[in-house]
PDB file of C-alpha atoms and ligand atoms in Angstrom:
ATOM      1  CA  UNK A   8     -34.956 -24.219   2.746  1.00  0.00           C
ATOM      2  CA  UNK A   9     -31.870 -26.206   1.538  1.00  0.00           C
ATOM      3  CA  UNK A  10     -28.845 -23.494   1.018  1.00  0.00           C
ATOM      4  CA  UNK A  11     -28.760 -22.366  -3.015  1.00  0.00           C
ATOM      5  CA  UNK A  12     -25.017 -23.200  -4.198  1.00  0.00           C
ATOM      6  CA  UNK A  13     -24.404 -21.548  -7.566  1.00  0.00           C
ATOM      7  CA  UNK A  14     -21.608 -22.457  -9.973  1.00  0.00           C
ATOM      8  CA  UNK A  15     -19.770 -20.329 -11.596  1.00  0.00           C
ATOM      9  CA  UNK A  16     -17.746 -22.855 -14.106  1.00  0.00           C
ATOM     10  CA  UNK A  17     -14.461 -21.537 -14.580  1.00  0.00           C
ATOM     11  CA  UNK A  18     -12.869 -18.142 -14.189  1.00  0.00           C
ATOM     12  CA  UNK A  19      -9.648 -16.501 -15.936  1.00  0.00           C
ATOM     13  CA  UNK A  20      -8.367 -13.294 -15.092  1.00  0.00           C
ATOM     14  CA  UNK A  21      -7.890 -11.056 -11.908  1.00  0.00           C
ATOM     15  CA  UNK A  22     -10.524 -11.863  -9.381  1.00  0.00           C
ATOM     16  CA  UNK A  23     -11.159  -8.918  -7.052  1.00  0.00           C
ATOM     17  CA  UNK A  24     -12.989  -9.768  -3.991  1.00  0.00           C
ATOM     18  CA  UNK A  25     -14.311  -7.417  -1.224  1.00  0.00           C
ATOM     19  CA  UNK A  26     -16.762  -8.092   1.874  1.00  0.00           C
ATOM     20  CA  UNK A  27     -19.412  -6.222   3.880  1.00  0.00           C
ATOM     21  CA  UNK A  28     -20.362  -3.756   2.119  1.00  0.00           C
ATOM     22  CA  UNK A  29     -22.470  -2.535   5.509  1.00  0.00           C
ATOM     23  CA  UNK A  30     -24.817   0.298   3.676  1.00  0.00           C
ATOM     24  CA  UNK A  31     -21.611   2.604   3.236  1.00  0.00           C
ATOM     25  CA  UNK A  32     -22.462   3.852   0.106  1.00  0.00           C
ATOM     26  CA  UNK A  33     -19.163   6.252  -0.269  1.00  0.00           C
ATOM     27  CA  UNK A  34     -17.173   3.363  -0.088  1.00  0.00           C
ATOM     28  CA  UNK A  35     -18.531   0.842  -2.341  1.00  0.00           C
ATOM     29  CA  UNK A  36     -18.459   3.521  -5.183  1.00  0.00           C
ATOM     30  CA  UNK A  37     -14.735   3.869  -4.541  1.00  0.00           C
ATOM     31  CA  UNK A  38     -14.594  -0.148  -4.583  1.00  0.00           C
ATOM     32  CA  UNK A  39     -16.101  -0.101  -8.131  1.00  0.00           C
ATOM     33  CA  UNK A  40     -14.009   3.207  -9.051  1.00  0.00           C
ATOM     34  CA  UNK A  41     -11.663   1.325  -8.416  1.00  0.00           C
ATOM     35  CA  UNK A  42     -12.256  -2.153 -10.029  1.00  0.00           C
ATOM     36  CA  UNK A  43     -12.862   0.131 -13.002  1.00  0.00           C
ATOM     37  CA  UNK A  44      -9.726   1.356 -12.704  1.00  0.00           C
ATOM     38  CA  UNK A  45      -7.686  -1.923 -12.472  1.00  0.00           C
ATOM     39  CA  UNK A  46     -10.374  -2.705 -15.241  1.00  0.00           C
ATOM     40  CA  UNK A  47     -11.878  -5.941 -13.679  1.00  0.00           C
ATOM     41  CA  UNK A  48     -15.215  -6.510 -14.945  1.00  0.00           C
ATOM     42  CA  UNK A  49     -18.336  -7.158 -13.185  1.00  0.00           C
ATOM     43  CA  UNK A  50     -17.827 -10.887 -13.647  1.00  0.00           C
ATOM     44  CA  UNK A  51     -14.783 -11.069 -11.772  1.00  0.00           C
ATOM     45  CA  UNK A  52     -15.809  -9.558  -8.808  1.00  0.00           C
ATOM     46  CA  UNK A  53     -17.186 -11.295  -5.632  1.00  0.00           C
ATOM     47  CA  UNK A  54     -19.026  -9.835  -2.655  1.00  0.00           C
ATOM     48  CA  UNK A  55     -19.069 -12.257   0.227  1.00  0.00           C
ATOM     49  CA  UNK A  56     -22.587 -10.783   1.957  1.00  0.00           C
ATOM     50  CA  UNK A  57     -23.782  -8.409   4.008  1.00  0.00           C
ATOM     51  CA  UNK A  58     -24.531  -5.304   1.596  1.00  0.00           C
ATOM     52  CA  UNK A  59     -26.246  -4.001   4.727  1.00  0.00           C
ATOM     53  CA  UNK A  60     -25.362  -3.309   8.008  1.00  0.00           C
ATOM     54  CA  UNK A  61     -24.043  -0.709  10.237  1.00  0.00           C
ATOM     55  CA  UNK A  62     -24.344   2.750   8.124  1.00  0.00           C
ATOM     56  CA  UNK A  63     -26.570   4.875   6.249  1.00  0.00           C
ATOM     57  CA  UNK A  64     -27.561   3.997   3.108  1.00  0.00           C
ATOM     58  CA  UNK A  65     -29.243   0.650   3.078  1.00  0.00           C
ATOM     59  CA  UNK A  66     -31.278   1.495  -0.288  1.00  0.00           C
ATOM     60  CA  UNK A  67     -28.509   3.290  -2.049  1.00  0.00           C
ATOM     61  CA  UNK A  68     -26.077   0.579  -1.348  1.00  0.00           C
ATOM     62  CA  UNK A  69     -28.243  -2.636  -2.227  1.00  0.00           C
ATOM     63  CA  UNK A  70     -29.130  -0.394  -5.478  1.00  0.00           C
ATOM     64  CA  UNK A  71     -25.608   0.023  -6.354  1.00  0.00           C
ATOM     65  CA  UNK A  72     -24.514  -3.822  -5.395  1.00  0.00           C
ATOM     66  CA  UNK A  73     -27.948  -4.956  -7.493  1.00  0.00           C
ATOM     67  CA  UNK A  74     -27.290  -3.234 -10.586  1.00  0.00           C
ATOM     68  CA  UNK A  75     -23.696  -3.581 -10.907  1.00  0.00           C
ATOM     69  CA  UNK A  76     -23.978  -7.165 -11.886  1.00  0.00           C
ATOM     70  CA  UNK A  77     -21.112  -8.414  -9.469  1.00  0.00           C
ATOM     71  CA  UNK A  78     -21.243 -11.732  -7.428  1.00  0.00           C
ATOM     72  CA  UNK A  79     -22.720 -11.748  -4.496  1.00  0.00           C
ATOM     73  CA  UNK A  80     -23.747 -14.335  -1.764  1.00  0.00           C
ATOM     74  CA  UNK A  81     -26.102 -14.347   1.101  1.00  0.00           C
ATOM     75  CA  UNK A  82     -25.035 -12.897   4.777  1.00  0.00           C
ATOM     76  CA  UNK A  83     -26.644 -13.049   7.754  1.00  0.00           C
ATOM     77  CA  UNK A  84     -28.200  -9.492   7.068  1.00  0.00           C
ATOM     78  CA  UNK A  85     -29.414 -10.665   3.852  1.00  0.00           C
ATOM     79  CA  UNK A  86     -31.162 -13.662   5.348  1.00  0.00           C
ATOM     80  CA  UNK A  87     -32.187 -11.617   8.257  1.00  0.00           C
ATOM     81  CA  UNK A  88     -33.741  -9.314   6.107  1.00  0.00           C
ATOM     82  CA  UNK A  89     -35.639 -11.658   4.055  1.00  0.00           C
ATOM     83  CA  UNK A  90     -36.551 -13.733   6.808  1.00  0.00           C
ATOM     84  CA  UNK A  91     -37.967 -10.642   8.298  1.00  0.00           C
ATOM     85  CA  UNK A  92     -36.313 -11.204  11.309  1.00  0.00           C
ATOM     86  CA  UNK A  93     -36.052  -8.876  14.127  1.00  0.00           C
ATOM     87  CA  UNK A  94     -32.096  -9.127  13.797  1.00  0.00           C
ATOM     88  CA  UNK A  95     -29.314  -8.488  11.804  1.00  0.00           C
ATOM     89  CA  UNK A  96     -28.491 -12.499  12.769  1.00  0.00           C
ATOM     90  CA  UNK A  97     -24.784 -12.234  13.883  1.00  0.00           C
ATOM     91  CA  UNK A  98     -25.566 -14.365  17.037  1.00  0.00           C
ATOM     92  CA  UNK A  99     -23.956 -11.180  19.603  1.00  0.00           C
ATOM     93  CA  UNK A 100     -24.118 -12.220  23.017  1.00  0.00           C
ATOM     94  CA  UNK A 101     -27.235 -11.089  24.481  1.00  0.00           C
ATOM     95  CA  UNK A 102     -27.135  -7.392  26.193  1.00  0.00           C
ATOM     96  CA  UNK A 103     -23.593  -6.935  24.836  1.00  0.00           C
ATOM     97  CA  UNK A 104     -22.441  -3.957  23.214  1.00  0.00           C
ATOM     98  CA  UNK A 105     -22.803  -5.060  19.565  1.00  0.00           C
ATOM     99  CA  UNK A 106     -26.165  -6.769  20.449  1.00  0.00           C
ATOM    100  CA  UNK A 107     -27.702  -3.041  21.784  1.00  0.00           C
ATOM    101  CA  UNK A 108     -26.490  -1.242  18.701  1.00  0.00           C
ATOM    102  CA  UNK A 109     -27.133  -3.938  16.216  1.00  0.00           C
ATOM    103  CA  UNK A 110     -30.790  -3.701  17.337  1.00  0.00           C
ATOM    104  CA  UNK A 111     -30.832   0.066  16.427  1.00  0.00           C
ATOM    105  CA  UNK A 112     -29.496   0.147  12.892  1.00  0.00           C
ATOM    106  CA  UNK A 113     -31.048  -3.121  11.398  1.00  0.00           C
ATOM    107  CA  UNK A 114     -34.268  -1.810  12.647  1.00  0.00           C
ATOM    108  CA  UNK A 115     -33.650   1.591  10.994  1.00  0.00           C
ATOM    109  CA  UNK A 116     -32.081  -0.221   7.953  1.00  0.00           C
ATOM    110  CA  UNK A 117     -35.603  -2.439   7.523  1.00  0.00           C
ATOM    111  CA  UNK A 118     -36.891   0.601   7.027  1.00  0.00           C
ATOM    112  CA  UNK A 119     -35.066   2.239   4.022  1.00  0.00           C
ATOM    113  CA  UNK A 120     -35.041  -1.284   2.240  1.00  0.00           C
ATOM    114  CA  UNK A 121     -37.805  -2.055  -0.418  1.00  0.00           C
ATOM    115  CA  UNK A 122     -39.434  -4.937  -1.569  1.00  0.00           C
ATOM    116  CA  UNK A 123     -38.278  -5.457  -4.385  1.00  0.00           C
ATOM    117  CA  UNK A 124     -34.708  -5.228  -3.145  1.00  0.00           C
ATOM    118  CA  UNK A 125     -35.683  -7.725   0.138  1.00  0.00           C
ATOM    119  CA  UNK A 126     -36.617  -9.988  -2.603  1.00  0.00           C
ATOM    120  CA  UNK A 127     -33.496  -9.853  -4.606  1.00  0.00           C
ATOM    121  CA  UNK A 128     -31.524 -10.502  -1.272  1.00  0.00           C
ATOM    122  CA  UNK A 129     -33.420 -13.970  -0.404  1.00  0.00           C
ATOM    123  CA  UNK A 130     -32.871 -15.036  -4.421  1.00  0.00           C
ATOM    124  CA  UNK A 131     -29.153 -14.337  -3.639  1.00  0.00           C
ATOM    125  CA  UNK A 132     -26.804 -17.970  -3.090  1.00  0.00           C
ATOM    126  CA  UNK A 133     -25.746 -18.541  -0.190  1.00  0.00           C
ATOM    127  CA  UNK A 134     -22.097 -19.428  -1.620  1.00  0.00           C
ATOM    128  CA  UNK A 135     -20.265 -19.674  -4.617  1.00  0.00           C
ATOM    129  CA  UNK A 136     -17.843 -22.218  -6.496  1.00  0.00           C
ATOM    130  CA  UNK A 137     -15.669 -21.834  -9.510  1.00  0.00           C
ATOM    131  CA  UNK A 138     -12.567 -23.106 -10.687  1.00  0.00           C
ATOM    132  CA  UNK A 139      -9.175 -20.641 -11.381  1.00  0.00           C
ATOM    133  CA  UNK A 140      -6.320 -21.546 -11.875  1.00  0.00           C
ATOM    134  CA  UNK A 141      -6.661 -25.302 -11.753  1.00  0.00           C
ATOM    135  CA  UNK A 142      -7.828 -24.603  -8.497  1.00  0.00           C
ATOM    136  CA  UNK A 143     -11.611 -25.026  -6.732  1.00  0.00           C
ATOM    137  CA  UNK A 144     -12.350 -22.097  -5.033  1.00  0.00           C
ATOM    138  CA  UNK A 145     -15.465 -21.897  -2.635  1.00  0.00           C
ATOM    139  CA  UNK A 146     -17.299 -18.188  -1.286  1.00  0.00           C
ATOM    140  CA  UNK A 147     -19.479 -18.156   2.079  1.00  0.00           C
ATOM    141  CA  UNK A 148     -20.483 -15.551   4.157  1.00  0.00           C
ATOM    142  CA  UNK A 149     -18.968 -17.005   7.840  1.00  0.00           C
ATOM    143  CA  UNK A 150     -18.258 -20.631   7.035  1.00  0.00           C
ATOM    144  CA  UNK A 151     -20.223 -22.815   4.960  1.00  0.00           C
ATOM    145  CA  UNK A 152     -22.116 -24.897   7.486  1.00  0.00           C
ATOM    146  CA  UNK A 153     -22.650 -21.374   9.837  1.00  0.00           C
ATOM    147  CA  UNK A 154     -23.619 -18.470   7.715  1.00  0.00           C
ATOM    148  CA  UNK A 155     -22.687 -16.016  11.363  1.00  0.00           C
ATOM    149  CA  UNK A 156     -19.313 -18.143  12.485  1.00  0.00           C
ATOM    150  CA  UNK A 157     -16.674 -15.284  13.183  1.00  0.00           C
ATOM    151  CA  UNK A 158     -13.582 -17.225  11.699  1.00  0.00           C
ATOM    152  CA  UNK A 159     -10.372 -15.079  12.657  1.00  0.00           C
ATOM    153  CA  UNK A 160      -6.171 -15.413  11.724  1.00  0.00           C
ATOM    154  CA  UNK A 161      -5.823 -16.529  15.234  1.00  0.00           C
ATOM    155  CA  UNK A 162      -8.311 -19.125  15.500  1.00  0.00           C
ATOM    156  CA  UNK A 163      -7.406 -23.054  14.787  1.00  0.00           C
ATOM    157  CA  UNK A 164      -8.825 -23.542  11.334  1.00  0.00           C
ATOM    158  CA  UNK A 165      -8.096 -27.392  10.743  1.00  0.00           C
ATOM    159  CA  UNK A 166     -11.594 -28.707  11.160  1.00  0.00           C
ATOM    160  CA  UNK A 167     -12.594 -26.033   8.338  1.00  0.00           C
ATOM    161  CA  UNK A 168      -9.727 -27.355   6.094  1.00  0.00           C
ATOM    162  CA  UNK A 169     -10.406 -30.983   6.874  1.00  0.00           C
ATOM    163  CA  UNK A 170     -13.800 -29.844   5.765  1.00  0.00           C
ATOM    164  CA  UNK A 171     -12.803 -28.283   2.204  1.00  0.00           C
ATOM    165  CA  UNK A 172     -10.313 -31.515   2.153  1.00  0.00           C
ATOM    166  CA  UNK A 173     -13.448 -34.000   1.994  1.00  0.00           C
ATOM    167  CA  UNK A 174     -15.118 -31.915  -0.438  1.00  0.00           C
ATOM    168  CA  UNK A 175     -12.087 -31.296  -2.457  1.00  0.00           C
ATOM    169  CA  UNK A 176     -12.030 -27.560  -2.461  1.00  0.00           C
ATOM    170  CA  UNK A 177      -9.007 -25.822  -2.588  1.00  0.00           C
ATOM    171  CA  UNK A 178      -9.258 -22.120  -1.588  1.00  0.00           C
ATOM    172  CA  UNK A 179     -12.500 -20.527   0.743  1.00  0.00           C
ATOM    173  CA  UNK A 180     -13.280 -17.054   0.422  1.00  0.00           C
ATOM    174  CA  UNK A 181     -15.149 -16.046   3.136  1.00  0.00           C
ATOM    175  CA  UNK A 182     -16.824 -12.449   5.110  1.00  0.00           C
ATOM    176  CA  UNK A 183     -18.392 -11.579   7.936  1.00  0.00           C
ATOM    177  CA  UNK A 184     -15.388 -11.157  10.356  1.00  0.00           C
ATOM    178  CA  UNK A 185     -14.158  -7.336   8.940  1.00  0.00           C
ATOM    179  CA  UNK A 186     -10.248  -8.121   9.759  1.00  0.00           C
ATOM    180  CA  UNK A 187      -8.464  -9.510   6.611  1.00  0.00           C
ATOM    181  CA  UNK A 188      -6.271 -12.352   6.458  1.00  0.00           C
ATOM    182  CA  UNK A 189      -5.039 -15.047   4.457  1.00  0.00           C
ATOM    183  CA  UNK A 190      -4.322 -18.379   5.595  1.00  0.00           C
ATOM    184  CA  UNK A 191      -2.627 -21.138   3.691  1.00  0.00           C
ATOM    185  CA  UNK A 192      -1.823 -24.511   5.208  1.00  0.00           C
ATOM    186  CA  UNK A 193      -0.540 -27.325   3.343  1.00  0.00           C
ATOM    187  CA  UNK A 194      -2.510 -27.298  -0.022  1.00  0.00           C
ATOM    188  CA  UNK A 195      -5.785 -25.487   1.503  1.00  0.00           C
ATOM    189  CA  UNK A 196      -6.175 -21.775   1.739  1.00  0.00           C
ATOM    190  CA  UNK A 197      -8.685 -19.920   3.654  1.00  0.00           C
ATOM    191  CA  UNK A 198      -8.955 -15.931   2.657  1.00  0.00           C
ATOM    192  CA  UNK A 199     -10.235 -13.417   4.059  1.00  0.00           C
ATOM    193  CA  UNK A 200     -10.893 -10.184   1.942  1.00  0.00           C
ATOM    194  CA  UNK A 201     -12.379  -8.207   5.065  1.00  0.00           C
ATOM    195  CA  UNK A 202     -14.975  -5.872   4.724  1.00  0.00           C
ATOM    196  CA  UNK A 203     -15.423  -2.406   3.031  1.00  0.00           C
ATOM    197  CA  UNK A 204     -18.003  -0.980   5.459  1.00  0.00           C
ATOM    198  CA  UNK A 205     -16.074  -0.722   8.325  1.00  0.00           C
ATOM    199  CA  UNK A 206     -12.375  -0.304   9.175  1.00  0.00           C
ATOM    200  CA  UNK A 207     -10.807  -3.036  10.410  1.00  0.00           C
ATOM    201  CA  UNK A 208     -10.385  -1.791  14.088  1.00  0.00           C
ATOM    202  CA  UNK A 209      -6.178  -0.578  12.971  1.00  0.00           C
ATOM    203  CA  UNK A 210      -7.030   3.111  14.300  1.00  0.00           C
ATOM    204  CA  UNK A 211      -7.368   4.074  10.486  1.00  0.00           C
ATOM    205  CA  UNK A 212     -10.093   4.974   8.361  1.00  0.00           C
ATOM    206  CA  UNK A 213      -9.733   2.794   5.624  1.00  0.00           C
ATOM    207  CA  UNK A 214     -10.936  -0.356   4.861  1.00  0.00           C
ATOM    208  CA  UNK A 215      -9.202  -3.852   2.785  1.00  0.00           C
ATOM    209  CA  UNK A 216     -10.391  -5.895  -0.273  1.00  0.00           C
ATOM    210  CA  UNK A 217      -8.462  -8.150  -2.337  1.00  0.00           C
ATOM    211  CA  UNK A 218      -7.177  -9.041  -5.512  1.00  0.00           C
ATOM    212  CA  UNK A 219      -6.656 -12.555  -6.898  1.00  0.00           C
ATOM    213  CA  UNK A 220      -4.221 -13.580  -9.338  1.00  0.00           C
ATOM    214  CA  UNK A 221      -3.071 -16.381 -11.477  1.00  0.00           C
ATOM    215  CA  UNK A 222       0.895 -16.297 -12.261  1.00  0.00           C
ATOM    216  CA  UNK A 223       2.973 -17.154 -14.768  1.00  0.00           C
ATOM    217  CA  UNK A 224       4.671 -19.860 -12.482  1.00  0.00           C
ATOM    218  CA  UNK A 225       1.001 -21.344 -11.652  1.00  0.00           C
ATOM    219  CA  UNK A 226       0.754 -19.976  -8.115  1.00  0.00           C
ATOM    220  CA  UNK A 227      -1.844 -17.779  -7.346  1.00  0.00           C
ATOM    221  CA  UNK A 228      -1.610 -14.455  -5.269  1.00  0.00           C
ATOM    222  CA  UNK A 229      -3.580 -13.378  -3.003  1.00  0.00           C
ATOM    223  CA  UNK A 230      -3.275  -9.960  -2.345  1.00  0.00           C
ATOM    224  CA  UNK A 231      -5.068  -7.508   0.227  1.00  0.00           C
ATOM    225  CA  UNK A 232      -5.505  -3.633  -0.751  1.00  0.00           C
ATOM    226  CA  UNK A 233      -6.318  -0.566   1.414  1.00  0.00           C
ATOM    227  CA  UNK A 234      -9.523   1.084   0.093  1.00  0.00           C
ATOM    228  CA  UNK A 235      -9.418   4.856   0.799  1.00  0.00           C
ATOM    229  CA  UNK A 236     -12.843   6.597   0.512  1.00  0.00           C
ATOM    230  CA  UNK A 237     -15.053   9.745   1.545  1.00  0.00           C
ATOM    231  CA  UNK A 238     -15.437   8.043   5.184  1.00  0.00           C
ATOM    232  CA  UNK A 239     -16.672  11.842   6.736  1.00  0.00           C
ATOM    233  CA  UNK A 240     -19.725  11.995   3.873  1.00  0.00           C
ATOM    234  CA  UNK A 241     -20.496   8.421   5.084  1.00  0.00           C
ATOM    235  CA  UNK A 242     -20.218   9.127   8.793  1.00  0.00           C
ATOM    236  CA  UNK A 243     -22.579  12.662   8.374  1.00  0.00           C
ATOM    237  CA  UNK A 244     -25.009  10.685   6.445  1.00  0.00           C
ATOM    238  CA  UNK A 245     -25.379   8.218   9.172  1.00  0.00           C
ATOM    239  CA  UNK A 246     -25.679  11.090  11.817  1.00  0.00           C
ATOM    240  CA  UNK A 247     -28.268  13.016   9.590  1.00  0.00           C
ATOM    241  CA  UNK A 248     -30.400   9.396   9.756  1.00  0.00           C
ATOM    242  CA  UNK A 249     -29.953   8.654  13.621  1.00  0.00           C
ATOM    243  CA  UNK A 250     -27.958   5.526  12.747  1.00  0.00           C
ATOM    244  CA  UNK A 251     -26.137   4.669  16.071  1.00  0.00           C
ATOM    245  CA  UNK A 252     -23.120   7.109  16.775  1.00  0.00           C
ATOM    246  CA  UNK A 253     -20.264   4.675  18.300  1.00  0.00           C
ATOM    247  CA  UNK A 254     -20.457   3.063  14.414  1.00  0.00           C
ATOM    248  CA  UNK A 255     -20.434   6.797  12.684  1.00  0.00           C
ATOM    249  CA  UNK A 256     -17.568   7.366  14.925  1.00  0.00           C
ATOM    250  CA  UNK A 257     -15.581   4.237  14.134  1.00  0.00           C
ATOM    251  CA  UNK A 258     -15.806   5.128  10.133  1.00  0.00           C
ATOM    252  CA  UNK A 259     -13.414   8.013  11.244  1.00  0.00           C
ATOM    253  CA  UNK A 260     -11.521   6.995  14.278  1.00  0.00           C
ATOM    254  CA  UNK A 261     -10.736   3.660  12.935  1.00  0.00           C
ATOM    255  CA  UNK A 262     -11.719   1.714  16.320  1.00  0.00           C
ATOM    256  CA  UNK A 263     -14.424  -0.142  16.681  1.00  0.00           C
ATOM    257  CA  UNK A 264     -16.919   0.428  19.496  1.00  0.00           C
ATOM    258  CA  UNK A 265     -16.892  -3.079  20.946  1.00  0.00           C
ATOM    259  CA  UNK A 266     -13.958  -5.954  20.705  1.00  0.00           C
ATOM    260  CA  UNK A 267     -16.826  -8.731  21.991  1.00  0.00           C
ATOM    261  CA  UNK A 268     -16.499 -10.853  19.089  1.00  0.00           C
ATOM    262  CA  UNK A 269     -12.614 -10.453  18.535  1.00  0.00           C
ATOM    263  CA  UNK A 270     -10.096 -13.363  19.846  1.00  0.00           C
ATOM    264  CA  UNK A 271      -7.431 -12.183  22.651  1.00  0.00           C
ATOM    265  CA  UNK A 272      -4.878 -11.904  19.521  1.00  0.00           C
ATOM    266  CA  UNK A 273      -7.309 -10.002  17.589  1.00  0.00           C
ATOM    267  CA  UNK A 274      -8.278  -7.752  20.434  1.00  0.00           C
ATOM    268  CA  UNK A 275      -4.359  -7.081  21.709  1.00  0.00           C
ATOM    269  CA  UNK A 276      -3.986  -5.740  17.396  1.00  0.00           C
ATOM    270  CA  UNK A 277      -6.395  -2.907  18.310  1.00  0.00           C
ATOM    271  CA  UNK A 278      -5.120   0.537  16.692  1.00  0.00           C
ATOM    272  CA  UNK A 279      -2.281  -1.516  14.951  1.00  0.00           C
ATOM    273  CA  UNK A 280      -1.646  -1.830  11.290  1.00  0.00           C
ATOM    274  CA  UNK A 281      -2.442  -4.170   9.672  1.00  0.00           C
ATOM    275  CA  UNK A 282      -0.495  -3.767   6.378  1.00  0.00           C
ATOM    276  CA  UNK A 283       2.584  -5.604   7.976  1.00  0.00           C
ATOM    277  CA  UNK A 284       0.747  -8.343   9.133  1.00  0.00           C
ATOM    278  CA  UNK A 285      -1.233  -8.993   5.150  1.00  0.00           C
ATOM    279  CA  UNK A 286       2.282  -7.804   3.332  1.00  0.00           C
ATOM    280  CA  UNK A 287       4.017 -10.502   4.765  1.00  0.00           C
ATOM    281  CA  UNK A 288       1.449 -13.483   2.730  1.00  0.00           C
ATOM    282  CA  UNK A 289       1.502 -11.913  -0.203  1.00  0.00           C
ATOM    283  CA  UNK A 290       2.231 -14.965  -2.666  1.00  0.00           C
ATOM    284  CA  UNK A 291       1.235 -18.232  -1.367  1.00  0.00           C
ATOM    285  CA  UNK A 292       2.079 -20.983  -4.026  1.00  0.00           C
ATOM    286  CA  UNK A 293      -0.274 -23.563  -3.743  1.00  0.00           C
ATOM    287  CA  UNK A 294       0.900 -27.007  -4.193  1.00  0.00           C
ATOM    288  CA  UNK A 295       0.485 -28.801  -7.708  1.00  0.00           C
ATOM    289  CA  UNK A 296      -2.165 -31.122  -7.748  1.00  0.00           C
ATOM    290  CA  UNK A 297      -1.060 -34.647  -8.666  1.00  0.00           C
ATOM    291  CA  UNK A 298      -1.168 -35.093 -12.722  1.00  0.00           C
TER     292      UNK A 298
HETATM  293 FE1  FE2 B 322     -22.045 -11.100   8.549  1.00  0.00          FE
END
């Protein structure tokens, strides 16, 4: 089935954008606490995929996500699901640690899913465009020709950019990876927002999104934001279920139970914060188009 790319024609405003929403109910009600809070509406917000995953409330979540009336694209778990796969689809080596456990929660998570909410998954695009800010902004899960690519800080990203070049797009906003980052090189920029399901393996419970503003100068700033939530309701919920411990544990601890998909860079930031690293690309001006 060729991918569904939906257009969103042009967007004003600040964007907020947030990732992997991984069945963790307690925190994507603080994520819309607290777009209500910075008052961003429903339109402005993107989810980059996977609005099930790892913890306990696959229904809850998806009925949350559904009915808000955000943006949201396909992930792997989304196709997985409607696919009826046997899989939550992010291509772990075989045997490893994240393969094992993967196995155990999707399978539980296929469970507490309906029909009706499979079938809003697979009618979900599998990426986004929109222009803001005189700029064309693209959304995919892992990268737009590989919905389950782990793209991290560390890695070379000029065939991606080369990529957005030919296609003139401007900024990618992509998931799947759960470490935010935000890249800018030359005129392209590749962002990150991370995920709010899951730490981002810093030793700390809390998770990232983003916010995305236009400003008065014509740059645009990307900006990432801890998101603080009730991480110990989320962790006993999973326990209560049977969902797989190392991940229950990792909502508190921070850590997560395997490193197999992280870089050497990546791996060597383990229990290190991150807000130094995200603070110091705050504002990335992005070069005027020519007139
Ligand atoms: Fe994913």
């Amino acid at each position: 089935m060729p991918p569904i790319v939906k257009d969103l024609g042009e967007l004003t405003g600040a964007l907020l954008v947030f990732g992997g929403p991984y069945s963790n109910l307690q925190a994507t009600e603080a994520l819309f606490a607290k777009a209500e809070q910075l008052n961003i509406p429903a339109t402005n917000i993107i989810c980059t995929g996977d609005v099930v995953a790892y913890c306990g409330d696959p229904g809850g979540t998806t009925d949350l996500i559904q009915k808000s009336g955000i943006h949201v694209i396909k992930g792997n778990v989304e196709i997985s699901l409607a696919e009826g796969a046997g899989d939550c689809g992010c291509g772990f080596e075989e045997d490893s640690a994240c393969d094992l456990l993967s196995v155990q929660w999707f399978n539980q998570a296929v469970k507490e899913v309906s029909a009706d909410q499979i079938e809003w998954k697979a009618a979900l695009p599998d990426s986004l465009q929109f222009n803001f800010a005189g700029q064309r902004f693209e959304v995919v899960h892992g990268a737009r020709t590989e919905v389950s690519r782990f793209v991290f800080a560390s890695q070379d990203h000029a065939p991606l950019l080369e990529d957005m070049a030919n296609r003139a797009v401007d900024v990618t906003l992509a998931g799947h990876n759960g470490i935010p980052y935000t890249k800018c090189l030359g005129s392209k920029v590749w962002h990150n927002a991370g995920v709010i399901g899951m730490p981002a393996n810093e030793g700390q419970p809390h998770c990232w999104f983003s916010l995305i503003k236009e400003q008065s100068d014509g740059s645009i700033e990307f900006s990432h934001h801890k998101l603080s939530y009730d991480f110990n309701t989320a962790a006993a919920t999973m326990r209560k279920k049977g969902y797989p411990e190392p991940y229950a544990q990792a909502l508190s601890n921070g850590l997560w139970p395997s490193l197999d998909v992280l870089p050497e860079v990546e791996k060597l930031m383990t229990g290190r914060p991150l807000s130094d690293q995200v603070r110091s690309q705050l504002l990335l001006p992005l070069q005027q188009k020519a007139a």
